[in-house]
Amino acid sequence: MCGIFCSVAWGADIPLVFETDVLSRIKRRGPDYWFTRNIKLGASRHVCFACSILHLRGDRINSQLNTCGQDQSQSYLAWNGEIFGGYDVPLNKNDTEFLFELLNSVESDEDIVDVLRKIRGPWAFIFFQAKEEKLWFGRDVLGRRSLLWQFDKAEKTFKLSSVVDNDKSKWSEVPANGIFYLNLKYLTENPQFTCFPWSNQLGKVDDFIYFDVELDVRNEIKNPISNTLNKKLPSQDDLKSNDSFSKSAQFDKTMHDFIDVLRMSVKTRVENQQDICKCCSVVGSDISTCLHSKTGVLFSGGIDSSVLAVLADEFVPKTEPIDLMNVAFVRKFEKSEMDGEVPDRLSGRIALEELKLICPNRKWNFVEITVSKEELCAERHKTISPLIHPSNTVLDDSIGCSIWFAARGIGTIRLDKNHKQSQTYISTCRVLLVGMGADEQLAGYSRHRMRFANNGWKGLLEEMEMEMSRISFRNLGRDDRVIADHGCEARFPFLDENVIEFLNGLPIWFKANLNLPRGSGEKLLLRCASRVLGFDRVSSFAKKAIQFGTRISKIEERKQKGSDIMKESQEKLK
């Protein structure tokens, strides 16, 4: 995981300046290494690169800004991603180095695109192809890593970055609809961008570009997710009683196949990291391994996070604890709330007790992260708001703040069963498992029930397809930015390509049956799987949106809707 930045300027005497604020945010994303490069192309074209690295794979840290050739023929790669599949990356090799060698071994546009489309895993990248003077960039088809862009026609500048600078209004998400390049040989007042769009995408690429540029759209490239959503509608015979259907041999096999594919996704995301925690991985340290926690779970106690935790237990060494990050927001002056007795805290404790029974040999660090209104407002104004941008709704703010405090990992751990004694704890994990994608694919949101009530199975399928098509700019870029700010990498097991392909292939009634009540019908497949994995009470927990489960929405008493645009005045403590 890294922070990546690139600025292109054309025109006479353009200064090569890195803005302090954006660079400080880039550095926070990668605490293990920091690097910059300036390139001058001719008399009036300038390119600046900056990158920070969180070293998770390979024997050694490689500069993200790898070079090839001499002088002005150097190529550069800024890579924020993980190659989890599509290529066999040697265990001792950094995947950045591996990818850079592949990109430098080809020359044509089609070959570069072909290299990138085969990658399975989350990524965002910037690649300067020196020989052709082309600046390639883009995100994976789901947008699991943040990449923003800004084009200023008056100043003749173009910027790409994991995070925004102080001029927030000009930045927008790079669409996760394709792979782009800008030809730096032909920079004008209105330069032309070239895009190779992914196949099987809803909407056109230019529907997601919010500044005025020329766009040359080339032939589609094969979507790495090989199948689309199964839209078969159920017959009356398909909709048997819940008991008979869930006990059928066909459903039982499907459920175990689902557990297996999700298990492999968790395995990949747990094992592909260094054997050293955040605190022990100080640059220059001789320590190569430690017994501190390296893996955490964003943990509400719901079925998504609980299933991820129990599967992670299979692959994390038994000598290491696993951190369960549980967030609650309270009013400082209300003593009855100071223990953070919010819905997510209560369900988290119940899930913790079940985890202890299922995995008795694991030390679970249930990190109670209790945030006062005063601290929330201060950190939002100082740090979180720029990270959430360009996402800008009240809901984005609530979710972004909740996840930022969770990833920070500063809280307490209870020392006794009665939850009376506790000690301060700061998480040392560098990988955080997040349940994003379960609700979108298994009809877990309340809006799914509303659409089903109004438009039946067909409407539900349309809603689920729409949810997945917009997940890149609705959720994932924002979540990557707030989690990575703590030098911690977000990993999304439910959004593994193999998991998505498996779930896409299933008929809708295998995944959910919204004729059944809350706590039963939504995410039916996952609920049944959680019972097989050993959960009892957790398997019937109803969905709680994070803004309600953590009570962040309650302590501020906002009267706006979640879809309303955030006002800057709300970021300040009143």
PDB file of N, CA and C in Angstrom, residues 327 369 400-410 482:
ATOM      1  N   VAL A 327     -16.016   0.634  17.395  1.00  0.00           N
ATOM      2  CA  VAL A 327     -16.112   2.094  17.575  1.00  0.00           C
ATOM      3  C   VAL A 327     -17.448   2.495  18.191  1.00  0.00           C
ATOM      4  N   ILE A 369     -12.999   1.466  21.066  1.00  0.00           N
ATOM      5  CA  ILE A 369     -12.575   2.799  20.629  1.00  0.00           C
ATOM      6  C   ILE A 369     -13.744   3.747  20.873  1.00  0.00           C
ATOM      7  N   GLY A 400     -17.040   7.885   7.051  1.00  0.00           N
ATOM      8  CA  GLY A 400     -15.613   8.164   6.977  1.00  0.00           C
ATOM      9  C   GLY A 400     -14.997   8.413   8.340  1.00  0.00           C
ATOM     10  N   CYS A 401     -15.687   9.181   9.187  1.00  0.00           N
ATOM     11  CA  CYS A 401     -15.174   9.436  10.538  1.00  0.00           C
ATOM     12  C   CYS A 401     -15.123   8.150  11.362  1.00  0.00           C
ATOM     13  N   SER A 402     -16.160   7.338  11.258  1.00  0.00           N
ATOM     14  CA  SER A 402     -16.203   6.089  12.028  1.00  0.00           C
ATOM     15  C   SER A 402     -15.043   5.177  11.636  1.00  0.00           C
ATOM     16  N   ILE A 403     -14.807   5.043  10.343  1.00  0.00           N
ATOM     17  CA  ILE A 403     -13.748   4.142   9.884  1.00  0.00           C
ATOM     18  C   ILE A 403     -12.373   4.719  10.204  1.00  0.00           C
ATOM     19  N   TRP A 404     -12.215   6.037  10.133  1.00  0.00           N
ATOM     20  CA  TRP A 404     -10.916   6.655  10.453  1.00  0.00           C
ATOM     21  C   TRP A 404     -10.526   6.348  11.901  1.00  0.00           C
ATOM     22  N   PHE A 405     -11.459   6.524  12.836  1.00  0.00           N
ATOM     23  CA  PHE A 405     -11.138   6.243  14.239  1.00  0.00           C
ATOM     24  C   PHE A 405     -10.899   4.756  14.459  1.00  0.00           C
ATOM     25  N   ALA A 406     -11.634   3.905  13.734  1.00  0.00           N
ATOM     26  CA  ALA A 406     -11.412   2.456  13.858  1.00  0.00           C
ATOM     27  C   ALA A 406     -10.012   2.091  13.409  1.00  0.00           C
ATOM     28  N   ALA A 407      -9.602   2.609  12.265  1.00  0.00           N
ATOM     29  CA  ALA A 407      -8.273   2.286  11.727  1.00  0.00           C
ATOM     30  C   ALA A 407      -7.161   2.864  12.595  1.00  0.00           C
ATOM     31  N   ARG A 408      -7.408   3.983  13.261  1.00  0.00           N
ATOM     32  CA  ARG A 408      -6.395   4.540  14.170  1.00  0.00           C
ATOM     33  C   ARG A 408      -6.080   3.556  15.280  1.00  0.00           C
ATOM     34  N   GLY A 409      -7.108   2.840  15.756  1.00  0.00           N
ATOM     35  CA  GLY A 409      -6.882   1.740  16.690  1.00  0.00           C
ATOM     36  C   GLY A 409      -6.485   2.124  18.088  1.00  0.00           C
ATOM     37  N   ILE A 410      -6.839   3.327  18.531  1.00  0.00           N
ATOM     38  CA  ILE A 410      -6.516   3.751  19.895  1.00  0.00           C
ATOM     39  C   ILE A 410      -7.762   3.595  20.763  1.00  0.00           C
ATOM     40  N   VAL A 482      -9.318   6.999   4.237  1.00  0.00           N
ATOM     41  CA  VAL A 482      -9.346   7.200   5.689  1.00  0.00           C
ATOM     42  C   VAL A 482      -8.570   6.101   6.421  1.00  0.00           C
TER      43      VAL A 482
END
